[in-house]
PDB file of C-alpha atoms in Angstrom:
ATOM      1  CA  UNK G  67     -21.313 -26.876   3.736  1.00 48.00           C
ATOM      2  CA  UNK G  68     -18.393 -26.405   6.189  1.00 47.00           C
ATOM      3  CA  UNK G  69     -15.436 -24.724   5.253  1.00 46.00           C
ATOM      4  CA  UNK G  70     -11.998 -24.331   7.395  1.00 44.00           C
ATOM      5  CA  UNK G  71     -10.377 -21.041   7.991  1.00 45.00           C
ATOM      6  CA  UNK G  72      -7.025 -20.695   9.865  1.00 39.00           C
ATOM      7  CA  UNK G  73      -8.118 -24.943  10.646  1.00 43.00           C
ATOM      8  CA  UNK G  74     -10.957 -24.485  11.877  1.00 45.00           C
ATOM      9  CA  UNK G  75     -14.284 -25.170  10.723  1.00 50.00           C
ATOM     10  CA  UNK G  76     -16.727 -22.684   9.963  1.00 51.00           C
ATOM     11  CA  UNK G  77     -19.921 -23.096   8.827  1.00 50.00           C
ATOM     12  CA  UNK G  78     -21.601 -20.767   6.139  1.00 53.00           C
ATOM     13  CA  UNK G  79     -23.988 -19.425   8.944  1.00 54.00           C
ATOM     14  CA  UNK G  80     -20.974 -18.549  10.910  1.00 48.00           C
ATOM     15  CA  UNK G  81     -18.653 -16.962   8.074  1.00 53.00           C
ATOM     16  CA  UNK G  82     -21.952 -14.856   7.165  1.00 55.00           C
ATOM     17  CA  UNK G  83     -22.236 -13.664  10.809  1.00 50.00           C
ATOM     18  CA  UNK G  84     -18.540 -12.802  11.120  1.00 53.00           C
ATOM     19  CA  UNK G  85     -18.233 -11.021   7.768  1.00 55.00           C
ATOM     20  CA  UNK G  86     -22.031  -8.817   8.971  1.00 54.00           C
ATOM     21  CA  UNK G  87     -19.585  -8.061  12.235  1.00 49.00           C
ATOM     22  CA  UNK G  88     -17.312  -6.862  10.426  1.00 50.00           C
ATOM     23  CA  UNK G  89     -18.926  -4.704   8.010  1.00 52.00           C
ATOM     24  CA  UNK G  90     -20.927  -3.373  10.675  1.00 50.00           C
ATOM     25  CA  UNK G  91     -17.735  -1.983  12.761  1.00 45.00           C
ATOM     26  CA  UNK G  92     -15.775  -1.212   9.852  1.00 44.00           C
ATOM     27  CA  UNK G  93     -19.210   1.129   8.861  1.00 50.00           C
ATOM     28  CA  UNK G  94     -20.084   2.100  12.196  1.00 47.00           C
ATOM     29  CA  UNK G  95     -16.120   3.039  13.242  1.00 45.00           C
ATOM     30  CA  UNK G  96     -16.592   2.019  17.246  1.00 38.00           C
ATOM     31  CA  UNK G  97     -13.589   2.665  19.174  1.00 35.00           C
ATOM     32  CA  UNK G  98     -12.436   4.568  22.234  1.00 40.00           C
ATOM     33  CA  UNK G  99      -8.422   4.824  22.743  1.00 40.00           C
ATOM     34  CA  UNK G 100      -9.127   6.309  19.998  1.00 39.00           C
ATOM     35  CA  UNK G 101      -9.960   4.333  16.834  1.00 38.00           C
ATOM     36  CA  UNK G 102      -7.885   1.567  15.765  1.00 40.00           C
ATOM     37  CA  UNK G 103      -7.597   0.622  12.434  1.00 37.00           C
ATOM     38  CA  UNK G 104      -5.554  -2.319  10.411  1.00 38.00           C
ATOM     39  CA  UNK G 105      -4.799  -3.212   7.259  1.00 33.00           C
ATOM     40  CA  UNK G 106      -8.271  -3.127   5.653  1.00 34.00           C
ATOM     41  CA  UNK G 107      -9.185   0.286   7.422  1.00 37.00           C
ATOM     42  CA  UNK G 108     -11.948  -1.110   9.695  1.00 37.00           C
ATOM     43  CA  UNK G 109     -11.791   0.955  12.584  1.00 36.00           C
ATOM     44  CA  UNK G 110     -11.221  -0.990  16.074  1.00 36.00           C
ATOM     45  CA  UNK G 111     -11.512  -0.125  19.858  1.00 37.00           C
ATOM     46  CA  UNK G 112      -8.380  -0.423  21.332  1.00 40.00           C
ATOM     47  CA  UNK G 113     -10.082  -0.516  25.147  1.00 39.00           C
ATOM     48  CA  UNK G 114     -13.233  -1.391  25.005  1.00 38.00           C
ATOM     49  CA  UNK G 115     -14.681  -4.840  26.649  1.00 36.00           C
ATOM     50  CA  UNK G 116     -16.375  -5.743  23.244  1.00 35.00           C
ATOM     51  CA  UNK G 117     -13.819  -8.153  21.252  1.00 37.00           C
ATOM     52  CA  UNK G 118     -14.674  -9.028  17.461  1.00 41.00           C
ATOM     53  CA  UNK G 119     -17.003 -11.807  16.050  1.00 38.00           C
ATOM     54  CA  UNK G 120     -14.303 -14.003  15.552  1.00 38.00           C
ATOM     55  CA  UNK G 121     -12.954 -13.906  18.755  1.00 41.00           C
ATOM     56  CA  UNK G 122     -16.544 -13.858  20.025  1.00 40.00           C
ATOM     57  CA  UNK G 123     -17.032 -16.922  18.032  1.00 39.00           C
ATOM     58  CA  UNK G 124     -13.911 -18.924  18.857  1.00 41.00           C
ATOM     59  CA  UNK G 125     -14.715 -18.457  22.581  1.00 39.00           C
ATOM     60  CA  UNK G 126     -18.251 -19.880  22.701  1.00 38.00           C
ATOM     61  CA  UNK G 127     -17.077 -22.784  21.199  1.00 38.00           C
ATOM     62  CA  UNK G 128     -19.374 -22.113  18.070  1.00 33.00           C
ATOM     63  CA  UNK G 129     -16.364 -23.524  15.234  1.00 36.00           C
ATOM     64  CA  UNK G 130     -16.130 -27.353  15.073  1.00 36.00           C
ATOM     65  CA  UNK G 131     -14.285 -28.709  17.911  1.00 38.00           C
ATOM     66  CA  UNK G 132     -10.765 -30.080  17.120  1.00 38.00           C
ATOM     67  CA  UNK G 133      -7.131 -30.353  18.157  1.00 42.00           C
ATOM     68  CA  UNK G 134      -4.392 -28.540  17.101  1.00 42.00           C
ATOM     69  CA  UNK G 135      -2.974 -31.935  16.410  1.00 40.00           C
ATOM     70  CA  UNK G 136      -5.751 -32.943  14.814  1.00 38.00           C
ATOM     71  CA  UNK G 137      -6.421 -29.607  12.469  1.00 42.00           C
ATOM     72  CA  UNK G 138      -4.647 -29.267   9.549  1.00 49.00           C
ATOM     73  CA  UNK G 139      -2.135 -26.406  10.395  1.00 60.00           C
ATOM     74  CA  UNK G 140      -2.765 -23.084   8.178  1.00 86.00           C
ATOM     75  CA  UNK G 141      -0.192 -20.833   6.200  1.00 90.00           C
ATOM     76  CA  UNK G 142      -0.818 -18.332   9.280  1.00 92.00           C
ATOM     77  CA  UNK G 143      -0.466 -20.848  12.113  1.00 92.00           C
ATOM     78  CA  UNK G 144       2.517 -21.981  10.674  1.00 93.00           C
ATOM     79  CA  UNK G 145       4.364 -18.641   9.761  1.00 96.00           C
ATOM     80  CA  UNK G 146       7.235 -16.932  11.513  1.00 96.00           C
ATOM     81  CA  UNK G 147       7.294 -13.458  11.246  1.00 97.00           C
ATOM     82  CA  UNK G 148      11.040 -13.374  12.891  1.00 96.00           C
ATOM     83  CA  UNK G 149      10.485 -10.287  14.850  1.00 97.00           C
ATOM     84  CA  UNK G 150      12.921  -9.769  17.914  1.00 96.00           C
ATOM     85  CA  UNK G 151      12.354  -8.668  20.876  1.00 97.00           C
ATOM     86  CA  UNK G 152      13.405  -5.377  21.018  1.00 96.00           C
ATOM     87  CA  UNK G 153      14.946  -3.505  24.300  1.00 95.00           C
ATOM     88  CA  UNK G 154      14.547   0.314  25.361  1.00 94.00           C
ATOM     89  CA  UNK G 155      17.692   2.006  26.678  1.00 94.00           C
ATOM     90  CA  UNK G 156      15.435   3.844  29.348  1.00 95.00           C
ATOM     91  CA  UNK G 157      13.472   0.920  30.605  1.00 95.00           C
ATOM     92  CA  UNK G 158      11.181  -2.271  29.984  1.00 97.00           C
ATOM     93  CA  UNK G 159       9.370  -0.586  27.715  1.00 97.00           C
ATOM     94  CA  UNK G 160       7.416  -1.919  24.730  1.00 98.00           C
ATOM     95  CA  UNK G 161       6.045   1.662  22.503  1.00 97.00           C
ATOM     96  CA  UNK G 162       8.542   4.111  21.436  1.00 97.00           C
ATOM     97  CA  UNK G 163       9.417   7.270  23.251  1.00 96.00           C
ATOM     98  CA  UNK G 164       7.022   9.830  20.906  1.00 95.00           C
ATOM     99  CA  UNK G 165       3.963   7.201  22.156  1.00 96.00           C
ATOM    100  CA  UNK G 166       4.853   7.018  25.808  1.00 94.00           C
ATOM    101  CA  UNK G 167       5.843  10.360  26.158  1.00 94.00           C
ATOM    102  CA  UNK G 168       2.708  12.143  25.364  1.00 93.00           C
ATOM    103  CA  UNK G 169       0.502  14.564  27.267  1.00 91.00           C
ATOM    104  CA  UNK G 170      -2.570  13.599  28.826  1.00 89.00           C
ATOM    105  CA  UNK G 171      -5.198  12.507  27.953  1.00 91.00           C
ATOM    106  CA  UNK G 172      -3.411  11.833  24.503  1.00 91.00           C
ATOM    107  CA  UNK G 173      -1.661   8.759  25.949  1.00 90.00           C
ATOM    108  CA  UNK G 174      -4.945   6.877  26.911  1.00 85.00           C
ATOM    109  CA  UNK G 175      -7.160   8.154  24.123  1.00 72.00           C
ATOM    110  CA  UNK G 176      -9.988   8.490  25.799  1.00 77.00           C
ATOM    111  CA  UNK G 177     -12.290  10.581  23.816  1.00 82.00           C
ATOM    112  CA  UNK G 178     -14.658  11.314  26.651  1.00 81.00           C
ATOM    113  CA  UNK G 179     -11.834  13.341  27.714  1.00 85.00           C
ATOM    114  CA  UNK G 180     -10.416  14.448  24.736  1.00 89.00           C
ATOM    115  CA  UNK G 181     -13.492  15.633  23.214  1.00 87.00           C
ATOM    116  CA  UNK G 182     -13.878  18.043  25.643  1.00 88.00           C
ATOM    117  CA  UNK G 183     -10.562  19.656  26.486  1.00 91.00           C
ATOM    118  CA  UNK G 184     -11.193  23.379  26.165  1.00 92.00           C
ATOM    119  CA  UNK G 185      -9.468  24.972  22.767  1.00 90.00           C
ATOM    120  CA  UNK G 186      -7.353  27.001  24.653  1.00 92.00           C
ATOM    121  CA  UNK G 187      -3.938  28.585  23.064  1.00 93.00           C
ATOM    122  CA  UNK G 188      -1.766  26.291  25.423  1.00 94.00           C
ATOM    123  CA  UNK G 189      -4.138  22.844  24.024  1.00 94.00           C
ATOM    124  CA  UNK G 190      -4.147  24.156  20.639  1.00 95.00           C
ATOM    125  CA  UNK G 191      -0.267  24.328  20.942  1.00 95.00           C
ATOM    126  CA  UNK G 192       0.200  21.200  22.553  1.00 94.00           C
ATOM    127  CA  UNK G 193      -2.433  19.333  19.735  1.00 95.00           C
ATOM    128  CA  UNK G 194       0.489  20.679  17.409  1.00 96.00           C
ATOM    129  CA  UNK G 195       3.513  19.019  19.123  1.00 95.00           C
ATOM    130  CA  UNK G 196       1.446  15.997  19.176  1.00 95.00           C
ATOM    131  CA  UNK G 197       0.491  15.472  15.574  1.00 96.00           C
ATOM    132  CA  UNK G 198       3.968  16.950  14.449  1.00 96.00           C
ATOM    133  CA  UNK G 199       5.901  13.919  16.201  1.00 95.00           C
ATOM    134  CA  UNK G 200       3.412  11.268  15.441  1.00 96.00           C
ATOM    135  CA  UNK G 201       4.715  12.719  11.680  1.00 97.00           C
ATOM    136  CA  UNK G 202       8.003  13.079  11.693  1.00 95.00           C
ATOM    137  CA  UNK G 203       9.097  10.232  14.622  1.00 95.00           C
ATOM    138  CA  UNK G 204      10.334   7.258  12.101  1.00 93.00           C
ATOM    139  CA  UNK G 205       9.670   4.449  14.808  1.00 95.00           C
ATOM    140  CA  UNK G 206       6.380   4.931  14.638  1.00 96.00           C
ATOM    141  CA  UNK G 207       6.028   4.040  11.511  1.00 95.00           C
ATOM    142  CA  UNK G 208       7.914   0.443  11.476  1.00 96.00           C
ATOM    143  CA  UNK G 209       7.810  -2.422   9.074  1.00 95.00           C
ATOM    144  CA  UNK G 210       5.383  -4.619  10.073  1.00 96.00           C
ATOM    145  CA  UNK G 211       5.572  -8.430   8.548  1.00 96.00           C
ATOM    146  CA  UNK G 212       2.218  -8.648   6.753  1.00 95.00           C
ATOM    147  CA  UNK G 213       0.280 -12.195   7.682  1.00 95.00           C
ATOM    148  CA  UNK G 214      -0.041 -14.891   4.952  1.00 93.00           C
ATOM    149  CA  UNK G 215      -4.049 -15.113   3.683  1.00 90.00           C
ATOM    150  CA  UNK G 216      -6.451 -14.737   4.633  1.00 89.00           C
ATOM    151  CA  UNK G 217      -5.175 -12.506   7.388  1.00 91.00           C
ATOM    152  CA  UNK G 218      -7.362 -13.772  10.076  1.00 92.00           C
ATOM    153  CA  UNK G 219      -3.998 -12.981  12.436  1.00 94.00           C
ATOM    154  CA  UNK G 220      -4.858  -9.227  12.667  1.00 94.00           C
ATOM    155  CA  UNK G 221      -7.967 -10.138  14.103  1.00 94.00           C
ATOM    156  CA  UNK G 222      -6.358 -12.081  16.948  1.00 95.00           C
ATOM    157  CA  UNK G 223      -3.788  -9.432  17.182  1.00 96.00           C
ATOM    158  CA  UNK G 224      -6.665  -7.150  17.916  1.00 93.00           C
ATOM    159  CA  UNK G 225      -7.882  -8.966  20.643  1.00 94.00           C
ATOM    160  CA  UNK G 226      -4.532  -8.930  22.537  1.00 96.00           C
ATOM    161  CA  UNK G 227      -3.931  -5.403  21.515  1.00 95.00           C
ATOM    162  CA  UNK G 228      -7.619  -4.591  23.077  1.00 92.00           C
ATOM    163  CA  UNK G 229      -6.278  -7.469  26.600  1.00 94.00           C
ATOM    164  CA  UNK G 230      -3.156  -4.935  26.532  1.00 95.00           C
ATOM    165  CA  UNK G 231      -5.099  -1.760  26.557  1.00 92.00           C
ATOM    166  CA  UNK G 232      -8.000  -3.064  29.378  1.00 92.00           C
ATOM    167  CA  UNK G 233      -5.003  -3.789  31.751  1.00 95.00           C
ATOM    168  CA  UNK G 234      -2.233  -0.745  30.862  1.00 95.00           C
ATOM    169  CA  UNK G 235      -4.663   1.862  29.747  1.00 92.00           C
ATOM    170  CA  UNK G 236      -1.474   4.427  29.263  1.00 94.00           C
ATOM    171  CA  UNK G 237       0.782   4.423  26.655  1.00 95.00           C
ATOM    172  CA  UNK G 238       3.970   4.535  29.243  1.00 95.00           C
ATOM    173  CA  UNK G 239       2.305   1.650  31.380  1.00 96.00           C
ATOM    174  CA  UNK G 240       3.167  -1.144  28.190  1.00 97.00           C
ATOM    175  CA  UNK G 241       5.856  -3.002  29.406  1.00 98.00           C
ATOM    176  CA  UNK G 242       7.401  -6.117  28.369  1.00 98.00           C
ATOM    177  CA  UNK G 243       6.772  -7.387  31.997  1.00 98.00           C
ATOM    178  CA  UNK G 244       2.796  -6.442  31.513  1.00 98.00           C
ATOM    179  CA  UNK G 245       2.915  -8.153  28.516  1.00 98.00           C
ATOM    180  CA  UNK G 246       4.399 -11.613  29.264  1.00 98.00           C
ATOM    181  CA  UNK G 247       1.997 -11.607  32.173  1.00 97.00           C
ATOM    182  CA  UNK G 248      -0.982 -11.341  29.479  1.00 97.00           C
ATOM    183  CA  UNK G 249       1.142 -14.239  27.505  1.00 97.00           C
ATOM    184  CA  UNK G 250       1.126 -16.195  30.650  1.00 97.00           C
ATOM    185  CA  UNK G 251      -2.449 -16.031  31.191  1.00 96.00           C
ATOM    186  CA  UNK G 252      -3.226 -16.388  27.570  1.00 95.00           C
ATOM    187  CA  UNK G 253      -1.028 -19.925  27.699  1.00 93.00           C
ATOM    188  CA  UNK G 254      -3.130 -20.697  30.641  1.00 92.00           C
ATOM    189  CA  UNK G 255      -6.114 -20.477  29.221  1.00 90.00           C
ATOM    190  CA  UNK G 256      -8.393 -24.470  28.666  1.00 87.00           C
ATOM    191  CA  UNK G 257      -8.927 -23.860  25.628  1.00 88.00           C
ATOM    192  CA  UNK G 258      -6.404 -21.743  22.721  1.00 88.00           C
ATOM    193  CA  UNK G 259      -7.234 -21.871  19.526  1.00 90.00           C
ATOM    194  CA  UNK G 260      -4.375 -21.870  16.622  1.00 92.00           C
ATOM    195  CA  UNK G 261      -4.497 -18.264  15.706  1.00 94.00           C
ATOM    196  CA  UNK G 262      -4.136 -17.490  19.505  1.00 94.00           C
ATOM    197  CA  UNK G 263      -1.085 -19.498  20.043  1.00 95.00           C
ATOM    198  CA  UNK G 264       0.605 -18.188  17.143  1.00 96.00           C
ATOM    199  CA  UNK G 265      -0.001 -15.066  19.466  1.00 96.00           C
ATOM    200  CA  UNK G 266       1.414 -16.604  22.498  1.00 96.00           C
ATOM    201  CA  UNK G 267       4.408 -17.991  20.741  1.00 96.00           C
ATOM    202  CA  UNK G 268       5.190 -14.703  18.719  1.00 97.00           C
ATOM    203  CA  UNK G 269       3.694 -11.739  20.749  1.00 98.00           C
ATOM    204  CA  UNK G 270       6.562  -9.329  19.326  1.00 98.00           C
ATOM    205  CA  UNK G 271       4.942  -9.277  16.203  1.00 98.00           C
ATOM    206  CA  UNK G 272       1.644  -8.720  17.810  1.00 97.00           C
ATOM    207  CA  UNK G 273       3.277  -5.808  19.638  1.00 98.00           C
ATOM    208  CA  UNK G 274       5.036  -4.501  16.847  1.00 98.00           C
ATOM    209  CA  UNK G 275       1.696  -4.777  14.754  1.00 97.00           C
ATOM    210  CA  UNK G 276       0.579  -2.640  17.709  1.00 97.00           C
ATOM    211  CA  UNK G 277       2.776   0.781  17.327  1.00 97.00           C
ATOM    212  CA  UNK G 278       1.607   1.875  13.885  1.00 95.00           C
ATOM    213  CA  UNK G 279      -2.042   1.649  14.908  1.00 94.00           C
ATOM    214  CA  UNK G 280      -1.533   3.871  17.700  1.00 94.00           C
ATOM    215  CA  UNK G 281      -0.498   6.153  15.685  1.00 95.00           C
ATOM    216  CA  UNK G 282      -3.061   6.192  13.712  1.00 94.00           C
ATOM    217  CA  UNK G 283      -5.405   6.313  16.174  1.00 92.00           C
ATOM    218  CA  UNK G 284      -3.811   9.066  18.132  1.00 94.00           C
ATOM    219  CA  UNK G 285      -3.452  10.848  15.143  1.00 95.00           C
ATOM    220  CA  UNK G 286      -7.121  10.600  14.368  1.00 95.00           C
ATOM    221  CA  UNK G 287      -8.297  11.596  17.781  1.00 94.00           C
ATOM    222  CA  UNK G 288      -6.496  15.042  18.107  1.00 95.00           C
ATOM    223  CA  UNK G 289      -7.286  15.844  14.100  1.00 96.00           C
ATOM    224  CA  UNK G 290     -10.767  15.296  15.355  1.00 95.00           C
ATOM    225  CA  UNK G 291     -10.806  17.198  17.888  1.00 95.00           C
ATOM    226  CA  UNK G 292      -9.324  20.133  16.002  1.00 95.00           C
ATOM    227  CA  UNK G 293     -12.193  19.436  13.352  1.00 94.00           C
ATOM    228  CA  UNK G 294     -14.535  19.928  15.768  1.00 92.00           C
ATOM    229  CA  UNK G 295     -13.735  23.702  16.918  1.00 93.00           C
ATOM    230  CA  UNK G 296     -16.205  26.325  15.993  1.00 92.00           C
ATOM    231  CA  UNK G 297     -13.978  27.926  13.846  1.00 94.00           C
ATOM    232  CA  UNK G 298     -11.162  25.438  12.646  1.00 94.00           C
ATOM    233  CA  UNK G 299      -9.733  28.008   9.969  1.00 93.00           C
ATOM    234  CA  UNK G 300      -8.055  29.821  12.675  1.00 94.00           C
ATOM    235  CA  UNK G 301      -5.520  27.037  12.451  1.00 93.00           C
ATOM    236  CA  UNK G 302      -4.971  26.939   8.819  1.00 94.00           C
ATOM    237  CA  UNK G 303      -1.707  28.262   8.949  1.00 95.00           C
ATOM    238  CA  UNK G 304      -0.202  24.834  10.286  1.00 96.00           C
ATOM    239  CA  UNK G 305      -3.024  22.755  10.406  1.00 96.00           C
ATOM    240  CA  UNK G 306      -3.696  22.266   6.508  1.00 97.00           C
ATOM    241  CA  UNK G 307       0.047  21.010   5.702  1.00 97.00           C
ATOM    242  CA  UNK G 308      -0.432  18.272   9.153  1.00 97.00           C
ATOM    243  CA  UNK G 309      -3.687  17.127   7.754  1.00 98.00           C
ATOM    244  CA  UNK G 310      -2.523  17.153   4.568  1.00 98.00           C
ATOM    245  CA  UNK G 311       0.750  15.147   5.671  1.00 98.00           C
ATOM    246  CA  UNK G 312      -1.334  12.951   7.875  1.00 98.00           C
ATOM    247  CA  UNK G 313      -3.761  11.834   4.624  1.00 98.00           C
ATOM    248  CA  UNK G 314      -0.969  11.014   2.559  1.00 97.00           C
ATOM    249  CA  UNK G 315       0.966   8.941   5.652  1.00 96.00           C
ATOM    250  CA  UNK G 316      -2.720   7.742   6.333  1.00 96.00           C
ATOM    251  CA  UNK G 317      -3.246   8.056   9.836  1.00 96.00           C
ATOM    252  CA  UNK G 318      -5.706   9.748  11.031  1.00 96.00           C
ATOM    253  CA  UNK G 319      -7.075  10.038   7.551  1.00 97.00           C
ATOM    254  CA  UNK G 320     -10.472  10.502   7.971  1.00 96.00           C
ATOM    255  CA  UNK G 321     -10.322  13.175   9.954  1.00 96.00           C
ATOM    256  CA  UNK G 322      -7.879  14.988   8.276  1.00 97.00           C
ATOM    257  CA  UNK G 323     -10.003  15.012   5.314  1.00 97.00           C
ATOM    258  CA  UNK G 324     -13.139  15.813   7.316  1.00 97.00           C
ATOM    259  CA  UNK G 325     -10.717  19.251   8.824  1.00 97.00           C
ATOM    260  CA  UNK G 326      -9.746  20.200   5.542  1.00 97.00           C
ATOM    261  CA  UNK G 327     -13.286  20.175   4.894  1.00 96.00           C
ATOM    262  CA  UNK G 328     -14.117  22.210   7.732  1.00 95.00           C
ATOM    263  CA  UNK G 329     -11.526  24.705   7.439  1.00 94.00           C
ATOM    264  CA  UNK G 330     -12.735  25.960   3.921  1.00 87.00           C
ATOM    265  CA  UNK G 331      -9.487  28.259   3.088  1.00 92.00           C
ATOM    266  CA  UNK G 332      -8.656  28.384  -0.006  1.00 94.00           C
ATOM    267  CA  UNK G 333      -5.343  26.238   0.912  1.00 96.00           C
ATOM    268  CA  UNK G 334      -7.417  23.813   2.672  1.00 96.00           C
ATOM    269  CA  UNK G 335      -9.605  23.519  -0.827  1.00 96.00           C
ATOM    270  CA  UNK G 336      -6.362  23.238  -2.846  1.00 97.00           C
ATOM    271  CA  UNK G 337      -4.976  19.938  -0.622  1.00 97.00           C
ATOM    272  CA  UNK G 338      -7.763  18.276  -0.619  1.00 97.00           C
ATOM    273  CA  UNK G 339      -7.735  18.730  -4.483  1.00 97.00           C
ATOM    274  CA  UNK G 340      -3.805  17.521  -4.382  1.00 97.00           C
ATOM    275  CA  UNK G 341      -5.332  14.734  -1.914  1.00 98.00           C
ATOM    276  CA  UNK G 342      -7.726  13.670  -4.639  1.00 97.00           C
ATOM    277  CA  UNK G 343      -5.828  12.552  -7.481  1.00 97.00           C
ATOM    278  CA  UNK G 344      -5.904   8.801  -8.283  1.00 93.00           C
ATOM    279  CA  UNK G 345      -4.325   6.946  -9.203  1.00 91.00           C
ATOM    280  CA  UNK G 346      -1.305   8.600  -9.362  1.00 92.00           C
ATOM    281  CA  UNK G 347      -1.275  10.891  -6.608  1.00 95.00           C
ATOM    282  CA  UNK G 348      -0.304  11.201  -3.303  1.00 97.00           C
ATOM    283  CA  UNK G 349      -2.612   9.418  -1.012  1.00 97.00           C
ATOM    284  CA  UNK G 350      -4.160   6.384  -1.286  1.00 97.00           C
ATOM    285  CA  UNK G 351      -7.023   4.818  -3.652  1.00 96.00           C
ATOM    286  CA  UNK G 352      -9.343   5.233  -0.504  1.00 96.00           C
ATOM    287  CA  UNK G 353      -7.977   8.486   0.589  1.00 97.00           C
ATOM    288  CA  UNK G 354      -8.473  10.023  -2.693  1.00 97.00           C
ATOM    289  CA  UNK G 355     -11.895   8.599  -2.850  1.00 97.00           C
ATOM    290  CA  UNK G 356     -12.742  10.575   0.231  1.00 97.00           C
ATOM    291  CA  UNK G 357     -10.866  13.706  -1.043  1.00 97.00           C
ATOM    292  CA  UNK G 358     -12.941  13.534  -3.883  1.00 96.00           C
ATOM    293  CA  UNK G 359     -16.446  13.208  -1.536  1.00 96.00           C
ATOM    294  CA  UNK G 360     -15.398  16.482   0.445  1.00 95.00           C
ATOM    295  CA  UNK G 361     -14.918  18.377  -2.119  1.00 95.00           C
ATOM    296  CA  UNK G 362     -18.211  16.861  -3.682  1.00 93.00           C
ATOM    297  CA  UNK G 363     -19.962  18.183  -0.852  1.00 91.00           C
ATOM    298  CA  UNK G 364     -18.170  21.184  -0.577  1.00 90.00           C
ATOM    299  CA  UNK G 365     -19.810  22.079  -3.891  1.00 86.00           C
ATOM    300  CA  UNK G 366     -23.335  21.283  -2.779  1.00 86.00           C
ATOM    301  CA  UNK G 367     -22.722  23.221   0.854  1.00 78.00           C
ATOM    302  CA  UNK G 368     -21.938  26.368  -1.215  1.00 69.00           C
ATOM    303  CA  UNK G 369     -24.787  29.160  -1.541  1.00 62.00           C
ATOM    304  CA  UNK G 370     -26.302  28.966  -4.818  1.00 54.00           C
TER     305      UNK G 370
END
């Protein structure tokens, strides 16, 4: 039996494909500038040329073919999240200063590069600075209007988030010029589907939407790449409170728990026992979960 979602039909065949798509990425955690995630932490790519199964779907022309005039409109198509346009004193700029302003390769995220940057004193330093700001700058962390159900819209917004990355792979390169040109060819296109107007007709929310993933996925690529040093205690001296900080603000998350892990000090063991406390404490239900795992196998790892 067909159902509609967002107003269009789906059939079961196709809702059990897209939710296997899903599950699949949100297990497998495929991204590259670095790994973006939304509301339901399923890890995205924010450059990559592969676009979700419901994009996918929508494109191919697989959902029941209809009008907008002739679909009955959704809570989604029909919301207005009343976001502004917002101007930057220094320039057409779309991402905050902390985002546009960072080092390379931090502001492209590409983890071919990042992964191997040498661990030198000056990188070391500079992974500081970078995971410091993405902390303590308050407009990356902005109040994003949260989609009526089902929240199909954060799919979409992925997929123009993903059109934004392929064509200004640097965080300084967004500009509101860059983006209306994507909006223009978007408009353009034969065939839009509802979801992807909404996107056309309200892109500052789908930019705005934008800024808090970056920083969770920048966040998540340099607390990786600090995980991954041969001998990550070295940095416990600042490094335990930022991955600490970053669970609890949950960016980078993940990885922050994965570093506590891997730094084994005793100060390191005592956050991630803070970290684990549900469901009163101070990360997340999910967060704590995976608190509670790393120390799990911290237990197990240690010599009998």
């Amino acid at each position: 039996m067909d159902v509609k979602v967002a107003g269009q039909g789906l059939s079961a065949d196709q809702l059990g494909r897209m939710q296997c798509a899903i599950d699949e990425r949100t297990a497998n955690g495929t991204m590259d500038w670095s790994r973006m995630k939304d509301r339901t932490a399923q890890r995205r790519t924010w450059a990559s040329n592969e676009t979700n199964e419901w994009t996918t779907t929508t494109r191919r022309g697989r959902t029941a073919e209809m009008s907008e005039s002739d679909a009955e409109l959704s809570a989604e198509e029909m919301w207005d999240p009343q976001v502004a346009r917002w101007r930057d004193p220094e320039g057409d700029y779309v991402l905050p200063r902390a985002l546009r302003s960072l080092p390379q390769p931090w502001d492209e995220g590409d983890w071919g590069r990042i992964g191997g940057l040498p661990r030198t004193d000056e990188r070391v330093a500079e992974a500081r600075q970078v995971v410091t700001e993405l902390l303590e700058d308050l407009e990356l962390a902005p109040d994003v209007p949260q989609p009526p159900s089902p929240g199909l819209l954060w799919h979409v917004w992925e997929e123009f988030h993903q059109a934004v990355g392929e064509r200004m792979p640097r965080t300084s390169q967004v500009t509101w010029a860059g983006v209306d040109e994507l909006v223009r060819e978007w408009g353009g296109r034969e065939r839009l589907y509802p979801l992807q107007r909404h996107v056309v007709d309200h892109v500052e929310a789908a930019m705005l939407a934008m800024i808090p993933r970056l920083r969770d996925d920048i966040a998540d690529s340099v607390v990786r790449w600090l995980a991954l040093d041969s001998a990550p205690g070295r940095f416990a001296d600042w490094a335990v409170n930022a991955a600490e900080r970053c669970v609890i603000e949950d960016i980078g998350a993940d990885s922050a728990i994965e570093l506590l892990g891997a730094m084994g000090s005793p100060e390191a063991r005592a956050a991630l026992d803070r970290l684990s406390v549900k469901p009163d404490g101070p990360a997340s239900w999910d967060n704590a979960e995976a608190a509670q795992g790393r120390l799990f196998d911290l237990e197990t790892e240690r010599p009998q």
